[in-house]
XYZ file of C-alpha atoms in Angstrom:
565
model
C 152.564 -12.956 61.688
C 151.351 -9.396 62.150
C 147.600 -8.978 61.929
C 145.648 -5.822 61.195
C 142.233 -4.490 62.070
C 140.798 -5.365 58.671
C 141.930 -8.982 59.146
C 139.731 -9.157 62.241
C 136.785 -7.645 60.330
C 137.123 -10.373 57.689
C 137.215 -12.974 60.480
C 133.840 -11.602 61.566
C 132.445 -11.858 58.021
C 133.562 -15.477 57.814
C 132.057 -16.205 61.233
C 128.758 -14.674 60.105
C 128.666 -16.863 56.991
C 129.023 -14.033 54.472
C 129.832 -15.837 51.231
C 130.158 -12.938 48.784
C 131.376 -9.351 48.834
C 130.553 -7.046 45.915
C 132.544 -3.872 45.426
C 134.096 -1.313 43.135
C 137.715 -0.844 44.275
C 138.710 2.238 46.248
C 141.697 3.374 48.286
C 139.716 4.045 51.455
C 139.113 0.316 52.006
C 142.471 -0.895 50.692
C 143.146 -2.546 54.066
C 139.862 -4.452 53.949
C 140.514 -5.328 50.290
C 143.909 -6.798 51.163
C 142.442 -8.823 54.023
C 139.679 -10.200 51.801
C 142.223 -11.243 49.165
C 144.390 -12.837 51.870
C 141.473 -15.045 52.976
C 140.299 -16.092 49.494
C 141.950 -19.504 49.760
C 141.136 -19.915 53.437
C 137.357 -19.915 53.627
C 136.911 -16.206 53.010
C 134.097 -14.590 51.019
C 134.267 -14.648 47.242
C 134.887 -11.249 45.678
C 132.671 -9.818 42.941
C 134.124 -6.755 41.279
C 131.708 -4.324 39.627
C 132.396 -1.170 37.645
C 129.984 1.033 39.612
C 128.883 1.075 43.239
C 125.215 1.151 42.288
C 125.729 -2.200 40.557
C 127.464 -3.645 43.634
C 124.497 -2.780 45.850
C 121.964 -3.973 43.268
C 123.859 -7.273 43.069
C 123.520 -7.714 46.827
C 119.824 -6.810 46.480
C 119.230 -9.525 43.881
C 121.314 -12.074 45.794
C 119.337 -11.539 49.008
C 116.018 -12.077 47.236
C 117.337 -15.142 45.407
C 118.720 -16.829 48.533
C 117.191 -15.209 51.618
C 120.748 -14.492 52.826
C 122.687 -11.216 52.846
C 125.773 -10.371 50.864
C 128.282 -7.778 51.951
C 129.094 -4.704 49.896
C 132.217 -2.561 50.229
C 131.808 1.120 49.288
C 134.649 3.571 48.791
C 134.469 6.628 50.974
C 131.995 9.460 50.381
C 132.138 9.216 46.581
C 131.331 5.504 46.408
C 128.644 5.914 49.028
C 126.993 8.664 46.989
C 127.150 6.559 43.831
C 125.397 3.777 45.749
C 122.592 5.891 47.210
C 119.886 5.072 44.660
C 120.492 1.343 44.939
C 120.499 1.572 48.737
C 117.163 3.370 48.619
C 115.756 0.594 46.421
C 116.964 -2.030 48.889
C 115.522 -0.097 51.839
C 112.095 0.240 50.213
C 112.194 -3.437 49.234
C 113.205 -4.481 52.773
C 116.108 -6.742 51.828
C 118.995 -7.647 54.148
C 122.421 -6.326 53.193
C 125.641 -5.668 55.128
C 127.250 -2.535 53.694
C 130.810 -1.743 54.739
C 131.979 1.782 54.063
C 135.312 3.412 54.696
C 136.672 6.857 55.315
C 140.039 8.575 55.392
C 141.881 9.165 58.661
C 139.586 10.578 61.314
C 142.747 11.834 63.023
C 143.453 14.985 61.005
C 147.163 14.739 61.754
C 147.333 11.569 59.635
C 145.646 12.959 56.523
C 147.365 13.443 53.187
C 146.835 16.836 51.562
C 143.596 17.415 49.637
C 142.221 13.935 48.956
C 142.103 12.712 52.571
C 140.449 15.962 53.614
C 137.651 15.995 51.051
C 137.064 12.249 51.485
C 136.801 12.230 55.274
C 133.233 12.809 56.356
C 132.075 13.682 59.843
C 130.042 10.550 60.664
C 129.709 9.289 57.123
C 126.572 7.254 57.791
C 124.530 10.430 58.218
C 124.423 10.626 54.431
C 122.317 7.443 54.159
C 120.779 7.288 57.632
C 117.281 7.939 56.292
C 117.292 4.776 54.178
C 119.302 2.210 56.093
C 118.113 0.383 59.188
C 121.162 1.294 61.270
C 124.622 2.808 60.805
C 127.802 3.117 62.856
C 131.370 4.381 62.602
C 133.437 2.386 65.144
C 136.756 3.863 66.271
C 138.578 0.725 67.417
C 138.914 -2.893 66.342
C 136.873 -4.278 69.276
C 134.178 -1.716 68.533
C 134.273 -2.687 64.831
C 133.734 -6.369 65.718
C 130.650 -5.540 67.741
C 129.410 -3.071 65.133
C 129.631 -5.520 62.211
C 127.944 -8.240 64.249
C 125.156 -5.882 65.285
C 124.737 -4.667 61.713
C 124.313 -8.254 60.517
C 121.773 -9.065 63.224
C 119.730 -5.945 62.536
C 119.855 -6.409 58.758
C 118.566 -9.985 59.002
C 115.921 -9.418 61.693
C 112.485 -8.778 60.140
C 111.619 -6.308 58.847
C 114.925 -6.732 57.052
C 116.846 -3.836 55.504
C 120.396 -2.706 54.697
C 122.751 -1.632 57.471
C 125.908 0.457 57.059
C 129.191 0.355 58.989
C 131.934 2.834 58.124
C 135.471 1.629 58.900
C 138.000 4.477 59.305
C 141.404 3.805 57.804
C 142.942 3.623 61.288
C 140.647 0.734 62.233
C 141.529 -1.132 59.052
C 145.265 -0.542 58.802
C 146.645 -0.328 62.340
C 148.370 -3.483 63.557
C 146.628 -5.556 66.206
C 148.833 -6.909 68.975
C 146.327 -9.470 70.226
C 142.656 -10.100 69.755
C 140.229 -12.084 71.833
C 138.134 -14.881 70.370
C 135.079 -13.599 68.519
C 131.961 -13.562 70.689
C 129.156 -15.789 69.354
C 126.286 -14.260 67.414
C 122.844 -15.707 68.010
C 120.213 -14.871 65.370
C 116.962 -13.374 66.598
C 114.111 -15.917 66.724
C 110.910 -15.731 64.701
C 107.865 -13.826 65.962
C 105.061 -16.309 66.694
C 101.424 -15.153 66.492
C 99.286 -14.569 69.575
C 97.087 -17.706 69.988
C 94.060 -15.616 70.971
C 94.446 -13.548 67.804
C 94.636 -16.763 65.758
C 91.317 -17.848 67.301
C 89.764 -14.485 66.381
C 90.932 -14.802 62.784
C 89.674 -18.384 62.529
C 86.257 -17.142 63.650
C 86.296 -14.476 60.931
C 87.205 -17.095 58.319
C 84.439 -19.424 59.499
C 81.886 -16.607 59.182
C 83.174 -15.518 55.784
C 81.534 -16.471 52.504
C 84.283 -15.057 50.247
C 87.689 -14.984 51.974
C 90.775 -14.091 49.928
C 94.520 -14.163 50.620
C 96.908 -11.470 49.413
C 100.674 -11.877 49.936
C 103.461 -9.487 49.001
C 106.723 -9.946 50.935
C 105.503 -13.019 52.819
C 107.689 -15.506 50.948
C 110.797 -14.064 52.580
C 109.835 -15.960 55.707
C 110.761 -19.661 56.008
C 107.981 -21.991 54.923
C 105.573 -19.187 53.989
C 105.422 -20.108 50.282
C 104.230 -23.618 51.048
C 102.011 -22.653 54.011
C 100.115 -19.975 52.077
C 99.271 -22.493 49.362
C 98.037 -24.981 51.934
C 96.015 -22.337 53.754
C 94.244 -21.269 50.562
C 93.157 -24.841 49.861
C 92.122 -25.407 53.472
C 89.822 -22.369 53.746
C 88.743 -22.146 50.107
C 90.301 -18.794 49.246
C 91.788 -17.307 46.074
C 95.473 -16.408 46.270
C 96.659 -13.038 44.959
C 100.390 -12.359 44.659
C 101.404 -8.731 45.216
C 104.653 -9.361 43.346
C 107.299 -7.950 45.692
C 108.310 -11.587 46.201
C 107.142 -14.843 44.634
C 104.432 -15.888 47.079
C 102.124 -18.090 44.990
C 102.968 -20.747 42.407
C 101.469 -19.923 39.012
C 100.389 -23.572 38.867
C 98.598 -23.493 42.228
C 94.891 -24.188 41.574
C 93.837 -21.256 43.791
C 96.159 -18.724 42.157
C 93.977 -15.961 40.709
C 96.734 -13.369 40.404
C 95.762 -11.207 37.450
C 92.066 -11.370 38.294
C 92.245 -8.847 41.133
C 89.313 -6.713 40.022
C 86.791 -9.545 40.229
C 88.275 -11.205 43.315
C 88.487 -8.033 45.408
C 85.034 -6.802 44.447
C 83.347 -9.928 45.820
C 85.497 -10.493 48.925
C 84.142 -10.149 52.445
C 87.414 -11.042 54.249
C 90.944 -10.186 53.158
C 93.896 -11.931 54.788
C 96.959 -9.789 54.003
C 100.379 -11.364 54.560
C 103.274 -8.889 54.615
C 101.471 -6.422 52.364
C 103.208 -3.074 52.710
C 100.706 -1.117 50.610
C 97.180 -2.224 51.414
C 95.767 0.941 49.850
C 97.209 -0.069 46.459
C 95.683 -3.540 46.782
C 92.244 -2.092 47.487
C 92.596 0.403 44.633
C 92.766 -2.484 42.139
C 89.050 -3.077 42.703
C 86.616 -1.189 40.427
C 84.323 -0.617 43.429
C 85.004 0.156 47.113
C 86.177 -2.966 48.940
C 83.965 -3.712 51.944
C 85.876 -6.771 53.152
C 87.159 -6.964 56.698
C 90.971 -6.982 56.706
C 93.416 -9.050 58.737
C 96.906 -7.544 58.501
C 99.643 -10.127 59.162
C 103.279 -9.079 59.205
C 106.045 -7.046 60.753
C 106.296 -4.061 58.425
C 104.888 -1.761 61.124
C 108.088 -2.360 63.106
C 110.256 -0.405 60.672
C 109.045 3.028 59.636
C 111.155 6.030 58.644
C 110.175 9.661 58.239
C 112.232 10.830 55.268
C 110.278 8.984 52.565
C 106.675 7.842 52.992
C 107.382 4.271 51.940
C 105.097 3.139 54.785
C 102.183 4.043 52.468
C 98.616 5.067 53.343
C 97.148 3.876 56.633
C 94.215 1.526 55.982
C 91.691 0.592 58.709
C 91.866 -3.116 59.502
C 89.884 -5.475 61.756
C 92.875 -7.411 63.166
C 96.606 -6.662 63.213
C 98.795 -9.716 63.718
C 102.426 -8.580 64.169
C 103.971 -11.974 63.515
C 105.970 -14.088 61.088
C 103.908 -14.816 57.969
C 104.969 -18.461 57.726
C 104.278 -19.229 61.389
C 100.922 -17.441 61.228
C 99.769 -19.286 58.107
C 100.772 -22.583 59.697
C 98.902 -21.751 62.929
C 95.769 -20.940 60.927
C 96.020 -24.244 59.042
C 96.360 -26.196 62.277
C 93.429 -24.392 63.873
C 91.234 -24.721 60.805
C 91.568 -28.500 60.832
C 89.329 -28.591 63.892
C 86.380 -26.816 62.203
C 84.450 -29.468 60.275
C 81.373 -27.541 59.040
C 83.479 -24.675 57.786
C 85.648 -27.110 55.813
C 82.614 -28.196 53.784
C 81.998 -24.611 52.630
C 85.680 -24.283 51.699
C 85.456 -27.261 49.341
C 82.608 -25.656 47.435
C 84.533 -22.400 47.040
C 87.607 -24.281 45.859
C 85.688 -25.795 42.952
C 84.767 -22.314 41.710
C 88.292 -20.982 42.225
C 89.965 -23.851 40.395
C 87.636 -23.458 37.425
C 88.410 -19.756 37.252
C 92.159 -20.437 37.532
C 92.129 -22.763 34.525
C 89.887 -20.431 32.524
C 92.265 -17.507 33.090
C 95.309 -19.452 31.988
C 93.562 -20.682 28.850
C 92.420 -17.143 28.083
C 95.926 -15.755 28.499
C 97.443 -18.478 26.316
C 94.905 -17.668 23.610
C 95.798 -13.956 23.758
C 99.495 -14.782 23.370
C 98.858 -17.122 20.445
C 96.651 -14.534 18.788
C 99.486 -12.009 18.837
C 102.129 -14.379 17.434
C 102.433 -12.591 14.086
C 102.305 -9.015 15.320
C 105.076 -6.541 14.576
C 106.493 -5.017 16.728
C 106.627 -8.281 18.666
C 103.978 -8.308 21.393
C 105.009 -8.679 25.028
C 102.631 -11.649 25.354
C 104.228 -13.543 22.488
C 107.732 -12.627 23.628
C 106.969 -14.064 27.087
C 105.489 -17.188 25.465
C 108.568 -17.792 23.334
C 111.008 -17.196 26.193
C 109.070 -19.671 28.327
C 109.180 -22.204 25.495
C 112.946 -21.726 25.087
C 113.579 -22.247 28.803
C 111.523 -25.424 28.766
C 111.799 -27.461 31.948
C 115.070 -25.908 33.125
C 115.367 -24.818 36.744
C 115.219 -21.071 36.207
C 114.656 -17.978 38.326
C 113.161 -14.789 36.883
C 115.399 -12.097 38.342
C 113.860 -8.982 36.847
C 110.912 -7.854 34.749
C 107.675 -9.593 33.783
C 106.901 -8.180 30.295
C 103.805 -6.402 31.598
C 102.902 -9.445 33.676
C 102.886 -11.915 30.784
C 105.741 -14.043 32.134
C 103.768 -14.745 35.290
C 100.562 -15.406 33.364
C 102.101 -17.877 30.923
C 104.978 -19.629 32.682
C 104.719 -22.628 35.006
C 106.561 -21.387 38.085
C 106.137 -23.557 41.146
C 109.257 -23.222 43.301
C 110.056 -20.720 46.063
C 112.036 -17.689 44.825
C 111.273 -18.511 41.193
C 110.538 -14.792 40.694
C 112.354 -12.019 42.574
C 110.013 -9.062 42.101
C 110.838 -5.444 41.326
C 113.265 -2.822 42.510
C 111.308 -1.680 45.556
C 112.072 2.011 45.327
C 111.297 2.816 41.703
C 114.950 3.526 40.939
C 115.968 2.874 37.340
C 119.173 0.894 36.792
C 118.292 -1.960 39.125
C 117.576 -4.876 36.800
C 120.941 -5.766 35.339
C 122.744 -5.388 38.681
C 120.151 -7.453 40.554
C 120.571 -10.126 37.898
C 124.293 -10.232 38.694
C 123.411 -11.073 42.296
C 120.813 -13.616 41.233
C 123.411 -15.083 38.875
C 125.900 -15.536 41.721
C 123.244 -17.450 43.657
C 122.205 -19.491 40.614
C 125.783 -20.436 39.820
C 126.206 -21.735 43.365
C 122.937 -23.712 43.130
C 123.118 -25.032 39.558
C 120.201 -22.935 38.277
C 119.876 -20.417 35.452
C 118.604 -16.836 35.604
C 116.282 -15.071 33.186
C 116.442 -11.277 33.111
C 113.623 -9.592 31.172
C 115.474 -6.331 30.789
C 113.950 -3.029 29.644
C 116.314 -1.066 27.428
C 116.214 2.204 29.346
C 116.898 0.515 32.679
C 119.861 -1.357 31.171
C 121.480 1.800 29.834
C 121.736 3.267 33.343
C 124.236 0.567 34.346
C 125.447 -1.349 31.269
C 128.849 -2.087 32.796
C 127.142 -4.786 34.889
C 127.450 -6.836 31.689
C 131.214 -6.965 32.267
C 130.734 -8.460 35.728
C 128.360 -11.066 34.262
C 130.961 -12.024 31.679
C 133.889 -11.912 34.109
C 132.089 -14.156 36.603
C 130.656 -16.442 33.856
C 127.187 -16.116 35.384
C 124.368 -18.286 33.974
C 122.134 -15.344 33.047
C 119.927 -15.095 29.962
C 119.180 -11.410 29.371
C 116.389 -10.661 26.926
C 116.361 -6.940 26.301
C 112.837 -5.677 25.758
C 113.686 -2.693 23.584
C 110.727 -0.409 22.977
C 112.972 2.471 21.990
C 112.724 4.766 24.974
C 111.325 5.634 28.359
C 107.773 4.539 27.692
C 106.473 5.374 31.175
C 107.564 9.000 30.778
C 106.148 9.076 27.270
C 102.765 7.951 28.584
C 102.838 10.734 31.166
C 103.635 13.202 28.404
C 100.624 11.933 26.473
C 98.350 12.331 29.506
C 99.498 15.904 30.116
C 99.084 16.788 26.451
C 95.535 15.384 26.389
C 94.632 17.162 29.623
C 95.819 20.442 28.068
C 94.146 19.798 24.688
C 97.510 19.586 22.952
C 98.793 17.128 20.378
C 100.241 13.847 21.632
C 102.358 13.530 18.479
C 105.324 15.116 20.227
C 105.185 13.058 23.429
C 108.300 11.168 22.393
C 110.513 14.259 22.431
C 112.943 13.853 25.298
C 111.689 10.314 25.962
C 112.811 8.273 22.927
C 116.253 6.643 22.740
C 116.802 7.101 19.015
C 118.759 9.092 16.447
C 120.920 7.158 17.012
C 119.396 4.022 18.479
C 121.763 2.104 20.749
C 122.941 -1.212 19.310
C 122.605 -3.172 22.535
C 123.849 -6.456 21.084
C 127.078 -4.751 20.040
C 127.318 -3.164 23.489
C 126.981 -6.584 25.149
C 129.639 -8.110 22.918
C 131.981 -5.248 23.829
C 131.655 -6.335 27.447
C 132.356 -9.970 26.534
C 128.834 -11.433 26.365
C 127.597 -13.477 23.371
C 124.705 -11.488 21.947
C 122.473 -11.121 18.954
C 119.761 -8.871 17.678
C 117.957 -6.659 17.377
C 115.302 -9.280 16.580
C 112.391 -7.513 14.928
C 110.421 -10.320 13.262
C 108.410 -12.899 15.247
C 109.707 -15.501 12.805
C 113.311 -14.944 13.922
C 112.581 -14.985 17.638
C 112.473 -18.705 18.417
C 115.840 -19.537 16.876
C 117.596 -16.594 18.523
C 116.260 -17.499 21.953
C 117.160 -21.147 21.456
C 120.781 -20.275 20.685
C 120.983 -18.000 23.710
C 119.545 -20.592 26.103
C 122.033 -23.148 24.792
C 124.879 -20.701 25.415
C 123.773 -20.174 29.018
C 123.422 -23.936 29.525
C 127.034 -24.303 28.376
C 128.140 -21.870 31.096
C 128.112 -18.088 31.131
C 125.739 -15.311 30.108
C 124.011 -14.549 26.820
C 121.883 -11.656 25.568
C 119.180 -11.243 22.944
C 117.923 -7.806 22.007
C 114.281 -7.812 20.875
C 112.407 -4.869 19.411
C 109.057 -5.333 21.096
C 105.883 -3.361 21.564
C 105.433 -1.117 24.598
C 102.409 -3.227 25.622
């Protein structure tokens, strides 16, 4: 049987363990498409069709954060690549692994069709996204494509992780292959262990500290880090603060004081930062200058670009530990066990921390209960009722937090129970990322909860079709506050600064006249939906029906008219 270059590329994907490929179809990768279809019943990746390339990339983004493993994405030529740019930038800023396969028309000009092959054949196509992918290549032969895809996978999955892009010219995909050697083995890069002398230095700082704290942001990407950080906090008597890019700290952990940053930071004398990309933002949460010594653990310094300043402000630190967060936390735990006197002080601090943890959760529950009758529905009460509807189900929060209320009120105690934000501030991420999280949840027998702002949804509503088509177990609760509230707040600030009326801040920011009937929109894409729910009294029943629908298999949506805060 004749084999083609794209068949060999799919062999590589299978060998690498790529289980899913998201795409919007395009002629430039028709050879790859055919090869993927040919392998569907022979151990090949499962195909997830989307109706926009930005959704395909966002799906891979959500999948990577839900599983810790990369998906592949196929992008059509220059037009699909340009559609995908915003989602790729999000994934780059969020440092998630992703194998992106592009395609281009014939590089050999003699083989081009008139017009379309000329305008869709770029001169080194990866240059368009080179500033926000970790690596790109455009191999010109099948052996070169094998090596390129393998290298792209290794680079994407080596911390700091990020998307990589390989463009496959049509010749590489569609030319017949006479013979092909066995695929060379790919050996993943090992984990970066901490310097033992640096561990000793940090242990000395902890022993001398009266108020140590732990802040983690992307640490939970690393194997065992979620569990090790919790153990470390108890061992040294330190509050845990979750930066939110990943789910680093169980909401039920007795040392979790996330949400109490102002008080915790103001009193700290030692800050242990685990994979915190923006230390300046952490310090800015304190009402007063933070005088704590800082230990910076992580590998983010190993990947810095120049095009966008996503490396953030440089903050002076006492110790830099360029190492795996999980291995470092475990080394600190092991070393701490040999310091008896210091352990006694840690126990006293833990008593204070645990008391504060329980007081915060009781306070937040009281705030939610006190807003139960408010109209528009408060974000606190909406989060409370969604949590009640989910009950004890094994759920992952793929997107949104309702101004932090989901994290404050829900009992989340498993790794990857929350997936964090979009990374790059690009609107349109949430519904696509929830597609990827839904693929992972379907494979693992879990359900997904997507707390979806209305404006973000309307950037990419066709992701609802993919959810319905794939029968993904995703509960989408649309938090509809009627517009782009962030922009409206900026308009209010400018108006106040210029002594002008804030009454017109909604002009150009409100999604009204007409308002979009999102429940009808969802049903048009094949998803059971109801709403808009405007009364707190109608909320519980609507959410209960939606959760039951998801439990029966497939997505459901509830549109809720809720307050902006």
